[in-house]
Short mmCIF file of N, CA and C in Angstrom, two decimals:
data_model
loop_
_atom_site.label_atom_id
_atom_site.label_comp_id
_atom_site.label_asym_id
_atom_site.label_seq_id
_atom_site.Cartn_x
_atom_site.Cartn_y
_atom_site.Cartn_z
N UNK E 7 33.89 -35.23 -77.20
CA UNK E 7 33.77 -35.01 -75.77
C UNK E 7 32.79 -36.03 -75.19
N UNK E 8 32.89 -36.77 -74.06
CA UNK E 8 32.34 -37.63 -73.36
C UNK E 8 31.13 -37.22 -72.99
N UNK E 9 30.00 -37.01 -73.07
CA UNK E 9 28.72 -36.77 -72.46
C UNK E 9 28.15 -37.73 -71.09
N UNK E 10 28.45 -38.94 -71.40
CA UNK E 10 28.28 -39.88 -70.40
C UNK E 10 28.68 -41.24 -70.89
N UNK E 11 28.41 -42.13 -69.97
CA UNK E 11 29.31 -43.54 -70.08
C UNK E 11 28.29 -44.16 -69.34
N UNK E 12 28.03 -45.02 -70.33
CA UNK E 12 26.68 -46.39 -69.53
C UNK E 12 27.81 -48.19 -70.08
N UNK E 13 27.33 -48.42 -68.71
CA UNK E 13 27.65 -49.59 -68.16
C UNK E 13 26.91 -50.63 -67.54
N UNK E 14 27.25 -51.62 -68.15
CA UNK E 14 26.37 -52.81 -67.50
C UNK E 14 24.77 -52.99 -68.62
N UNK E 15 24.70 -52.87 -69.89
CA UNK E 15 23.70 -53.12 -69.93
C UNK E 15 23.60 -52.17 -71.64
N UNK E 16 22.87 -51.93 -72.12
CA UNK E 16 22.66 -52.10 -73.57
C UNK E 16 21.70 -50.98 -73.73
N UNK E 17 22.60 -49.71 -74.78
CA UNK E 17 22.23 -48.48 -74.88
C UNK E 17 22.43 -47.64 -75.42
N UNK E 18 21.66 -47.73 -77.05
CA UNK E 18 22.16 -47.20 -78.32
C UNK E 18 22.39 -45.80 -77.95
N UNK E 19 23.55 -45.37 -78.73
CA UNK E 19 24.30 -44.14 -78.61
C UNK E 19 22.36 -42.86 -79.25
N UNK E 20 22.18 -43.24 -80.01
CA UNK E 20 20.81 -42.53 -80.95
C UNK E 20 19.75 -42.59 -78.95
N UNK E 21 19.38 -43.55 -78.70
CA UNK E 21 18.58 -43.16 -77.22
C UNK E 21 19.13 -42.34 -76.25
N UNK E 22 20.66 -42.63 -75.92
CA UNK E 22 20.65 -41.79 -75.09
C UNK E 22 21.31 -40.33 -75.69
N UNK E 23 21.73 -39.92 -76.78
CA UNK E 23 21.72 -38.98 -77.39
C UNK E 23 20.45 -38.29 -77.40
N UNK E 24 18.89 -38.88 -77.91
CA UNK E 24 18.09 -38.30 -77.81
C UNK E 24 17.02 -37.64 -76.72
N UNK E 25 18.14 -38.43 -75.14
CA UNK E 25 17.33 -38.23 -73.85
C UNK E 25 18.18 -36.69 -73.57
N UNK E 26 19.07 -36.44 -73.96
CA UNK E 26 19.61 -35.00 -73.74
C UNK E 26 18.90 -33.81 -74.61
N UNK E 27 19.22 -32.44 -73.92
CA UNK E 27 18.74 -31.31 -74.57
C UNK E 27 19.98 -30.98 -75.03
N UNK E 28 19.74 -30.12 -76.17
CA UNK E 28 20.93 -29.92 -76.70
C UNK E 28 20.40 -28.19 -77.44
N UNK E 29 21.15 -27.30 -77.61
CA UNK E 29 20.57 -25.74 -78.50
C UNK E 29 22.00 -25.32 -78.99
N UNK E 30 21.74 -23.93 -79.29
CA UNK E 30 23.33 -23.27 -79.82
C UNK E 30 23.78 -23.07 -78.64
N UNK E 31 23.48 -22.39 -77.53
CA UNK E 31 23.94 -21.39 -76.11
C UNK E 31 23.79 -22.50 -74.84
N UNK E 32 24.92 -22.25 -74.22
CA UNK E 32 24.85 -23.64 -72.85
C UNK E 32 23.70 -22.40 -72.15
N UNK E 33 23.28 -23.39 -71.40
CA UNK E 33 22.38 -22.83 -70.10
C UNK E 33 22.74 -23.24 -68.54
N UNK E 34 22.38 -22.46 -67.78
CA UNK E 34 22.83 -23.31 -65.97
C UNK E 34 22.50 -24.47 -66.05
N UNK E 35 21.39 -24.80 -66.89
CA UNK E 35 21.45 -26.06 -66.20
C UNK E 35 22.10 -27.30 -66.57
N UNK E 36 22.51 -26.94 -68.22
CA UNK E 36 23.46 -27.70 -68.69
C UNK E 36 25.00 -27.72 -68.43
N UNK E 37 25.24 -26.62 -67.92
CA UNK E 37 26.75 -25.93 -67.76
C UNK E 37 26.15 -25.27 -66.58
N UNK E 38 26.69 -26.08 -64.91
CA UNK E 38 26.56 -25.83 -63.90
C UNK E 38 27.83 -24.50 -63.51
N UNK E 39 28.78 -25.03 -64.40
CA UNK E 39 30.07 -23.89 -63.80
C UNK E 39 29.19 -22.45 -65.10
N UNK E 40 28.90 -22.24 -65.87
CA UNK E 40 28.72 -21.13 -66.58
C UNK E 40 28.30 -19.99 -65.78
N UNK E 41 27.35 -19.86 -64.75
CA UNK E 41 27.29 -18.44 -63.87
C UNK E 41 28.56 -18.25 -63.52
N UNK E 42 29.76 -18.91 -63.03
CA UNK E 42 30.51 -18.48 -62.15
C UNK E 42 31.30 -17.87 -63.41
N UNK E 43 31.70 -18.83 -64.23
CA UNK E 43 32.81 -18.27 -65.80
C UNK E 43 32.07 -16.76 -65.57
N UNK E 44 30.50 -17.18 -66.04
CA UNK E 44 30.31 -15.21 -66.86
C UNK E 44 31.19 -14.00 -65.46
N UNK E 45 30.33 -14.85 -64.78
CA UNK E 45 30.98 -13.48 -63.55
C UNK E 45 32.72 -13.26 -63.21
N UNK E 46 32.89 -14.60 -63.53
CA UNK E 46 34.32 -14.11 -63.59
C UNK E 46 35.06 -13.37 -64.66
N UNK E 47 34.69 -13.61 -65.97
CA UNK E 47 34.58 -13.16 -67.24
C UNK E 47 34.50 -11.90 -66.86
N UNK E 48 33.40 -11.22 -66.19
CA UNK E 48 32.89 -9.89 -66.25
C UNK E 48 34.41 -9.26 -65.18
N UNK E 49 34.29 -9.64 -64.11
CA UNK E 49 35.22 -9.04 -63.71
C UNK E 49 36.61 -9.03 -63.76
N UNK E 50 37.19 -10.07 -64.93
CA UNK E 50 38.54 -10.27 -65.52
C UNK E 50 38.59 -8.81 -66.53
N UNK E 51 37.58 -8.66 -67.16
CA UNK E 51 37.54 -7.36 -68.01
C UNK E 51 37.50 -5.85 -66.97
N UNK E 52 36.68 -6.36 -65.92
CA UNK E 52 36.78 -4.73 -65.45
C UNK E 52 38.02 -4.55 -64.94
N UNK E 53 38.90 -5.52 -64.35
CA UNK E 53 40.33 -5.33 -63.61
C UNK E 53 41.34 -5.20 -64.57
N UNK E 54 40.50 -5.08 -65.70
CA UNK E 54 41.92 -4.89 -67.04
C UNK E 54 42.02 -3.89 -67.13
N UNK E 55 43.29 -2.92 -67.41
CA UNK E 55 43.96 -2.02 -67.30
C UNK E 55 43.31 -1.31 -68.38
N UNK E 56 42.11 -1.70 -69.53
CA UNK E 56 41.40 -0.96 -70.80
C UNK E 56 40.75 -0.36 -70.02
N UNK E 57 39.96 -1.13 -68.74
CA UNK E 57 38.65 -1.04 -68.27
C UNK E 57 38.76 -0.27 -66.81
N UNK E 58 39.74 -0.82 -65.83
CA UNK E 58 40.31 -0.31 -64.59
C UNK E 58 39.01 0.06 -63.69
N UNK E 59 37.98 -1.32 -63.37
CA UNK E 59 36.67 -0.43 -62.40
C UNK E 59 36.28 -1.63 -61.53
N UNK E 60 37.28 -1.81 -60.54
CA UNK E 60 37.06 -2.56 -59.40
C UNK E 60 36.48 -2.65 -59.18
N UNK E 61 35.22 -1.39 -58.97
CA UNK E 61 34.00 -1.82 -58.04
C UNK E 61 33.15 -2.86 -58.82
N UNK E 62 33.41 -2.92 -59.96
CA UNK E 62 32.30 -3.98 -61.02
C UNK E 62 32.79 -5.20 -60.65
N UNK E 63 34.61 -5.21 -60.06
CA UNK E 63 34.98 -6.59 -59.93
C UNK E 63 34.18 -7.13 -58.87
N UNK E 64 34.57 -6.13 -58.03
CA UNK E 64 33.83 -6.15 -56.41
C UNK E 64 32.84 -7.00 -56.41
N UNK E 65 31.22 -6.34 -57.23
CA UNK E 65 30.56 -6.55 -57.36
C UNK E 65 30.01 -7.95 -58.17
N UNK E 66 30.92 -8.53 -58.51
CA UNK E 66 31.09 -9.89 -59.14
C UNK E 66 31.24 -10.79 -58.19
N UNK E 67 32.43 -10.53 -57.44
CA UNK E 67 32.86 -11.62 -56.30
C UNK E 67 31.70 -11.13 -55.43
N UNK E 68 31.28 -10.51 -54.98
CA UNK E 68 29.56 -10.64 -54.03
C UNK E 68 28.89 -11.44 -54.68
N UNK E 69 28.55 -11.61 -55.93
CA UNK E 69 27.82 -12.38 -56.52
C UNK E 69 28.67 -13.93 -56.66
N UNK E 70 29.70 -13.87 -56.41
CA UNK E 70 30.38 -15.33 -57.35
C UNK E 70 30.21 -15.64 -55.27
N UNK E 71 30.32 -14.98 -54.54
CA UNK E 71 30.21 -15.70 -52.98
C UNK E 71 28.73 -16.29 -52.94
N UNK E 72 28.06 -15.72 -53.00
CA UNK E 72 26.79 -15.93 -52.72
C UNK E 72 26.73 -17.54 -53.31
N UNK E 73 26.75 -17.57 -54.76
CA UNK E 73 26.96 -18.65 -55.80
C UNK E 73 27.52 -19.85 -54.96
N UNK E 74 28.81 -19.70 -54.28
CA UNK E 74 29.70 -20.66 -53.62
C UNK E 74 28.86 -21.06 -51.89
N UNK E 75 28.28 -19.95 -51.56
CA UNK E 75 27.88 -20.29 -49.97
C UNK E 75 26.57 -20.91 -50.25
N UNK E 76 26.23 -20.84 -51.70
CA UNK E 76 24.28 -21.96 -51.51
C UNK E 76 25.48 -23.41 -52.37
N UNK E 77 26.48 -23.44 -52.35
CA UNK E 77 26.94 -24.90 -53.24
C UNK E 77 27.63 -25.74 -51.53
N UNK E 78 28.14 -24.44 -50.72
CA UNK E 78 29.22 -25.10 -49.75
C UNK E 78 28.41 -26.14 -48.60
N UNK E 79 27.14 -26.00 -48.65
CA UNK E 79 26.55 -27.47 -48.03
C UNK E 79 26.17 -28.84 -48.73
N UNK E 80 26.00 -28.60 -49.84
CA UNK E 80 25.43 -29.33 -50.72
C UNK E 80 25.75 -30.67 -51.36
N UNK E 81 25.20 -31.53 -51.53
CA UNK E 81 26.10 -32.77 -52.15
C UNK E 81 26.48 -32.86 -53.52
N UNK E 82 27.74 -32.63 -53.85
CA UNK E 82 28.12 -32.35 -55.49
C UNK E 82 28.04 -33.26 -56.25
N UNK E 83 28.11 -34.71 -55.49
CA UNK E 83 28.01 -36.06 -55.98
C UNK E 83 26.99 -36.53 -56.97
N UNK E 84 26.78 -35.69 -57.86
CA UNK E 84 25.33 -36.62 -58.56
C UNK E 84 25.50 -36.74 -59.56
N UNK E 85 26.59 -37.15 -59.94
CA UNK E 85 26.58 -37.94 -61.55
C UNK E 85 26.42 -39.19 -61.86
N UNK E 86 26.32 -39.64 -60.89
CA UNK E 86 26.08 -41.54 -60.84
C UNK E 86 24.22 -41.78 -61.42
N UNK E 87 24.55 -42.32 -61.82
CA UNK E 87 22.81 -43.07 -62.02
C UNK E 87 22.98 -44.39 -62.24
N UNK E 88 22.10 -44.97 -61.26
CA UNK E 88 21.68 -46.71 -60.74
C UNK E 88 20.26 -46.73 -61.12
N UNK E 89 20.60 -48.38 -61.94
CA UNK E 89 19.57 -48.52 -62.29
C UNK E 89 18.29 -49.52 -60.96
N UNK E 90 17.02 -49.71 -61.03
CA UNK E 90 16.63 -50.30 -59.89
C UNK E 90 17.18 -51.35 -58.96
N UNK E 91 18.07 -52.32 -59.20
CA UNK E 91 18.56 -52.52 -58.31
C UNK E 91 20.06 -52.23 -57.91
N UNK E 92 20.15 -51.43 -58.29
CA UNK E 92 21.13 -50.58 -57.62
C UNK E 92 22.58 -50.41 -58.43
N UNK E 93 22.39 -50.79 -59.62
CA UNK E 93 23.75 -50.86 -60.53
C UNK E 93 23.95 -49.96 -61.19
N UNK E 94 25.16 -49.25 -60.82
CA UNK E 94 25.94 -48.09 -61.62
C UNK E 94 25.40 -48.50 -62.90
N UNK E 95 24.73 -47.26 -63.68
CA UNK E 95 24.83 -47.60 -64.96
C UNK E 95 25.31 -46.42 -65.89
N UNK E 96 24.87 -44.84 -66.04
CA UNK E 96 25.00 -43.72 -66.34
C UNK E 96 26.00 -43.30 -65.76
N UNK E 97 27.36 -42.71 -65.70
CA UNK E 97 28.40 -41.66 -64.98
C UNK E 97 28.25 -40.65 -65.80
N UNK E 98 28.16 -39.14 -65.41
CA UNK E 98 27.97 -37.84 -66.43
C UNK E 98 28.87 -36.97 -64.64
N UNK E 99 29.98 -36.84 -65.93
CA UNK E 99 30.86 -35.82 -65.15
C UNK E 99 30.29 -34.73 -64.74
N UNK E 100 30.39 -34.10 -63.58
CA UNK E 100 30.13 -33.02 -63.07
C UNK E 100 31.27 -32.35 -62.24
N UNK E 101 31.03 -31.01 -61.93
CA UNK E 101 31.85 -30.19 -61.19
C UNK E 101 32.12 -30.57 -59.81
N UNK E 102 33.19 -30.70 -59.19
CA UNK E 102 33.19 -30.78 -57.70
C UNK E 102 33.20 -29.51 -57.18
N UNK E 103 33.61 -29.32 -56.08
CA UNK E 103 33.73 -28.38 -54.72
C UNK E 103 34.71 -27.39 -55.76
N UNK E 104 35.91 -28.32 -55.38
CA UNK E 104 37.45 -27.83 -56.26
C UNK E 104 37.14 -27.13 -57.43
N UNK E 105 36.90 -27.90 -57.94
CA UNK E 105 36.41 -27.39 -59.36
C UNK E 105 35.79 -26.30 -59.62
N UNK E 106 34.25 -25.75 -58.97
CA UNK E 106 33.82 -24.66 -58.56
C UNK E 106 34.55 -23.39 -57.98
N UNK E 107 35.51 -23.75 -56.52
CA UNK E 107 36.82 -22.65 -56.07
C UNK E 107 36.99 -22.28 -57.69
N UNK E 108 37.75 -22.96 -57.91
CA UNK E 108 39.26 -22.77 -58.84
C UNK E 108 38.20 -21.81 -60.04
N UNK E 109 37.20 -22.01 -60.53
CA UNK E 109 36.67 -21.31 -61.51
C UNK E 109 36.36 -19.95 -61.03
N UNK E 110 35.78 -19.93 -59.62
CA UNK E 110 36.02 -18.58 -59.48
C UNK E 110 36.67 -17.61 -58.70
N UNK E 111 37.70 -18.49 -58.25
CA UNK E 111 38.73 -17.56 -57.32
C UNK E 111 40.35 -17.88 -58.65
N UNK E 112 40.88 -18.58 -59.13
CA UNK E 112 42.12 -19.04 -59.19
C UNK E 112 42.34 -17.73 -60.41
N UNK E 113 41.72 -17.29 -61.37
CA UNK E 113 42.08 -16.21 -62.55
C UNK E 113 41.85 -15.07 -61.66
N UNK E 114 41.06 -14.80 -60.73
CA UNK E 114 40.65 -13.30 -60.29
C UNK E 114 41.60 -13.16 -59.40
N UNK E 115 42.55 -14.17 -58.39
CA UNK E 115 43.66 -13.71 -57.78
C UNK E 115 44.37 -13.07 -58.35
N UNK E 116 44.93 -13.58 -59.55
CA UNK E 116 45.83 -12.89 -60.42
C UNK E 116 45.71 -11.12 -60.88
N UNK E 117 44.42 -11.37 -61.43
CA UNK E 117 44.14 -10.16 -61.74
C UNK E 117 43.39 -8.84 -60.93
N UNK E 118 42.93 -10.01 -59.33
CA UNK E 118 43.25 -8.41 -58.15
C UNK E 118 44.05 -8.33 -57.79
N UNK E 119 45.13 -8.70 -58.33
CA UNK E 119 46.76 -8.31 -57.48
C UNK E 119 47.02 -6.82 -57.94
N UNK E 120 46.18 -6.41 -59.10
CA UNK E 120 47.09 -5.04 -58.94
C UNK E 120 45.81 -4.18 -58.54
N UNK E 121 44.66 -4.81 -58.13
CA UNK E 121 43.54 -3.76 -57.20
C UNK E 121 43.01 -4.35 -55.75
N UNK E 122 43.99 -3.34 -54.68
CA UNK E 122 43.95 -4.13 -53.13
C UNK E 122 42.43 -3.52 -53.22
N UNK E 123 41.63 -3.14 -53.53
CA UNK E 123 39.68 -3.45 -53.28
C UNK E 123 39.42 -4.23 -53.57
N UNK E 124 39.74 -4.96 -54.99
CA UNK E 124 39.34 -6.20 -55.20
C UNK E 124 40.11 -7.64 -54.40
N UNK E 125 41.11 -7.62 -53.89
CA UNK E 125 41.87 -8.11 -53.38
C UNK E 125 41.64 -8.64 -51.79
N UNK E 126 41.15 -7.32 -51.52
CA UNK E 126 40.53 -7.48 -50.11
C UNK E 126 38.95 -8.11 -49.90
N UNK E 127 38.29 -8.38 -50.92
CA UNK E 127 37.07 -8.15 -51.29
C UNK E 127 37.05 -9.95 -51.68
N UNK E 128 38.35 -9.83 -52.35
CA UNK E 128 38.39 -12.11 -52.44
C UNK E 128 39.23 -12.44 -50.87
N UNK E 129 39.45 -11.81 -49.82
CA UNK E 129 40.08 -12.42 -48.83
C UNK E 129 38.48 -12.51 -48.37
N UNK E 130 38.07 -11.57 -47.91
CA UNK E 130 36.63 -11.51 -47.49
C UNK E 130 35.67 -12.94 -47.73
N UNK E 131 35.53 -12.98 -48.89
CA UNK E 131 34.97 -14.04 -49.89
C UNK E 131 35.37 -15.31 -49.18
N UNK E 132 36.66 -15.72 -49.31
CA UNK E 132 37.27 -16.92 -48.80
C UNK E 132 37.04 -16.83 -47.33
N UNK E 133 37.35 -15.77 -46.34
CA UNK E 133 37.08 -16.09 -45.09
C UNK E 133 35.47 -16.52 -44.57
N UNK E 134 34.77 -15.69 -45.25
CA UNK E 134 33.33 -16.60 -45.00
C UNK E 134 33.00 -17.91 -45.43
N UNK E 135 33.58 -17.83 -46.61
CA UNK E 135 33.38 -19.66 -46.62
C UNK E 135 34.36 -20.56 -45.96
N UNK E 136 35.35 -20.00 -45.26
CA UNK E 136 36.12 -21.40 -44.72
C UNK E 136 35.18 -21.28 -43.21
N UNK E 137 34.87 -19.96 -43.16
CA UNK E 137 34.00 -19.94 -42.05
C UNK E 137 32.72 -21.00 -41.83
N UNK E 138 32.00 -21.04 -43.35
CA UNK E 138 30.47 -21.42 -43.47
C UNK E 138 30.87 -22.80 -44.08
N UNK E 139 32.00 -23.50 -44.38
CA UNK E 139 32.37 -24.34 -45.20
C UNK E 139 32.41 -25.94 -44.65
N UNK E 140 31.57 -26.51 -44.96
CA UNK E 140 31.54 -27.93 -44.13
C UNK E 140 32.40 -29.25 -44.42
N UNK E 141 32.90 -29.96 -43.34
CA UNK E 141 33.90 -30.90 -43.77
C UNK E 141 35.07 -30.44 -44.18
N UNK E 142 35.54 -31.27 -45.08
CA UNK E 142 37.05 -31.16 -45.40
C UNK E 142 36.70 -29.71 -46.77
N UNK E 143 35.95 -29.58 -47.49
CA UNK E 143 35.81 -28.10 -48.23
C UNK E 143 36.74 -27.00 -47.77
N UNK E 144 36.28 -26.48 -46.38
CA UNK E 144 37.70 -25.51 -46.34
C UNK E 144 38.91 -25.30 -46.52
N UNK E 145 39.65 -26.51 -47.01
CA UNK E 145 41.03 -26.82 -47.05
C UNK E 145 41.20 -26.10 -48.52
N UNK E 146 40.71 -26.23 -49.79
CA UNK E 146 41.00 -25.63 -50.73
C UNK E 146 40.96 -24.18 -50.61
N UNK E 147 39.72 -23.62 -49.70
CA UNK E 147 39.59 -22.05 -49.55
C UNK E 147 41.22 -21.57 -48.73
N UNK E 148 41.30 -22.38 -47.66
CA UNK E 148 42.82 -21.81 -46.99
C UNK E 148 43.58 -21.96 -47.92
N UNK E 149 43.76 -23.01 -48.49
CA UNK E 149 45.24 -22.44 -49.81
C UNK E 149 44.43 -21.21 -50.67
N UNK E 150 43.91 -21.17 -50.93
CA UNK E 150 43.40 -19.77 -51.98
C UNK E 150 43.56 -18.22 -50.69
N UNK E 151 42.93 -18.96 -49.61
CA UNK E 151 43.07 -17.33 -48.67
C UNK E 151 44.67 -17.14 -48.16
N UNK E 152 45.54 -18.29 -48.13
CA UNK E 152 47.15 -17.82 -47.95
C UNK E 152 47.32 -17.70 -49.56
N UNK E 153 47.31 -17.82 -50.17
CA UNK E 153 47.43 -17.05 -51.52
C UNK E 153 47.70 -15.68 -51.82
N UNK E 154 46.07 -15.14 -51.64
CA UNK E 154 45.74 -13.83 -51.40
C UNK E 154 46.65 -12.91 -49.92
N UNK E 155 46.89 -13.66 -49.42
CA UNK E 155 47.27 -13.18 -47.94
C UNK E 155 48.87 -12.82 -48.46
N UNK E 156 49.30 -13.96 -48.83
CA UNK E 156 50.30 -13.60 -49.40
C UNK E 156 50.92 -12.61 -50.02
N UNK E 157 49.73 -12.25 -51.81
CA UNK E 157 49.62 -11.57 -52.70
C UNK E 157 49.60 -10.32 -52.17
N UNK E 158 48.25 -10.45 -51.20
CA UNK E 158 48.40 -8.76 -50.70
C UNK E 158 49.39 -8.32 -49.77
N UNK E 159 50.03 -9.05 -49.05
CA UNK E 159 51.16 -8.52 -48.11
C UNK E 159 52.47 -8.30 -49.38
N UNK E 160 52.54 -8.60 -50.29
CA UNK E 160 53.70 -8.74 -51.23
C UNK E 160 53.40 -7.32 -51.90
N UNK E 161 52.25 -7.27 -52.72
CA UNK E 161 52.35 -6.00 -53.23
C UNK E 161 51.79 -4.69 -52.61
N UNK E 162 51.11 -5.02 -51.44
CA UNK E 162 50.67 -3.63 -50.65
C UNK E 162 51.23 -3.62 -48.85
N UNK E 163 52.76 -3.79 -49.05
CA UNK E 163 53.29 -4.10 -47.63
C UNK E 163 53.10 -2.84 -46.44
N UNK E 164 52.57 -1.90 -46.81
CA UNK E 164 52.50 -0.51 -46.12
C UNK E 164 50.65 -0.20 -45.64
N UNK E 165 49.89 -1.13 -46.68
CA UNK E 165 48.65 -1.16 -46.77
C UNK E 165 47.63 -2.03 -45.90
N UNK E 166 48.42 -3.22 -46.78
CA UNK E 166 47.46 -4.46 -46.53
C UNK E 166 47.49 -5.16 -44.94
N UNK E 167 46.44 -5.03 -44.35
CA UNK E 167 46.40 -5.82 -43.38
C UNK E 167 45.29 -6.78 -42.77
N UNK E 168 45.70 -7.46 -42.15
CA UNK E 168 44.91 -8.42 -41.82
C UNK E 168 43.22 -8.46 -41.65
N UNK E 169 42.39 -9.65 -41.52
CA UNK E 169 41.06 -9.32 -41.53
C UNK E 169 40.61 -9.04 -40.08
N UNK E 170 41.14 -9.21 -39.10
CA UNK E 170 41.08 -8.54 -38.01
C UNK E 170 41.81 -7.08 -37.48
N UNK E 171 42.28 -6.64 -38.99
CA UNK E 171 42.97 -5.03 -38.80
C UNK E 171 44.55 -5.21 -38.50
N UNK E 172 45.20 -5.77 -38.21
CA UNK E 172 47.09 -6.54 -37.82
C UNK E 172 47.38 -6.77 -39.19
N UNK E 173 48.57 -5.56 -39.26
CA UNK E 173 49.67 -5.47 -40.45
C UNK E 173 49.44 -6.79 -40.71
N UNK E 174 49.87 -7.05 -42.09
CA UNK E 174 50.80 -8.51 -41.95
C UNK E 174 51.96 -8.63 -41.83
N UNK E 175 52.67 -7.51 -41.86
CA UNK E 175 54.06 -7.68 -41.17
C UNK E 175 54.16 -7.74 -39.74
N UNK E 176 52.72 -7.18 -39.06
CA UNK E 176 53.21 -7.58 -37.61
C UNK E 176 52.83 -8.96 -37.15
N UNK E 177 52.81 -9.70 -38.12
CA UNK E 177 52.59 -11.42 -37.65
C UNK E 177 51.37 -11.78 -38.11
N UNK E 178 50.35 -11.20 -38.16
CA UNK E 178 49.29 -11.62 -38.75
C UNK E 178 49.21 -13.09 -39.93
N UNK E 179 48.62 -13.69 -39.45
CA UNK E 179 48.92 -15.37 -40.24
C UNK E 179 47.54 -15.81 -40.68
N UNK E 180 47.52 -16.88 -41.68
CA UNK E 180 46.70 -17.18 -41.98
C UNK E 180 46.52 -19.10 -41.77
#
């Protein structure tokens, strides 16, 4: 697996191997996506039909929002490192915007489709951040919130309605 890629300049694999931390267990700060996995993790198990306890899912996606609304201003860009006068030298992959969504909305759609609390609870989620979401960022949340919009008008057509209270059969759009 790639750790990083230096360019322009002369840099035994043993130095920069030894400028990293390394243990048995990733940590946040090594594995920026790992809070969002555990929490999604946690609530992929409670929406399982062994486990069946939405509110724990619930209580995940409050936490996996929070997670996403301190990232949705922020500059994700920092894997580059220049050396003093200004030459790319270090690239170390990191997570984008996308990348972040998809880890913690794209498995939990699936698996709140068969709990409209949890379901309603990731429309919620997504509408505040396309709300709070700067630049072009919101565009991934609207495909994930017509997703869900979708999902829930498909399997709870008598139920589910809009975030302003309008069926979605009576036109309600996203």
């Amino acid at each position: 697996m790639v750790l990083a890629e230096v360019t322009g300049g002369r840099l035994s694999e043993r130095v920069l191997r030894d400028s990293m931390v390394t243990g048995v267990e990733r940590t946040f700060d090594q594995d920026p996506q790992l809070p969002f996995r555990l929490l999604v993790d946690m609530a992929l198990r409670a929406l399982s039909s062994a486990v069946n306890d939405p509110a724990t899912a619930v209580d995940c996606l409050d936490r996996l929002e929070d997670l996403l609304l301190r990232l949705a201003g922020r500059d994700l860009d920092i894997g580059h490192f220049a050396d003093e006068e200004g030459e790319l030298r270090v690239t170390v992959p990191v997570p984008d915007w996308e990348q972040y969504v998809r880890t913690a909305v794209d498995d939990l759609v699936f698996a709140a489709a068969g709990s409209p609390m949890a379901l309603r609870r990731m429309r919620t989620l997504l509408i505040r951040l396309v709300e709070q979401g700067p630049g072009r960022r919101p565009e991934v949340l609207r495909d994930r919130l017509r997703w869900v919009e979708r999902t829930g008008s498909e399997a709870y057509p008598l139920i589910w309605a809009g975030p302003d209270g309008a069926s979605e059969a009576c036109g309600h759009g996203v």
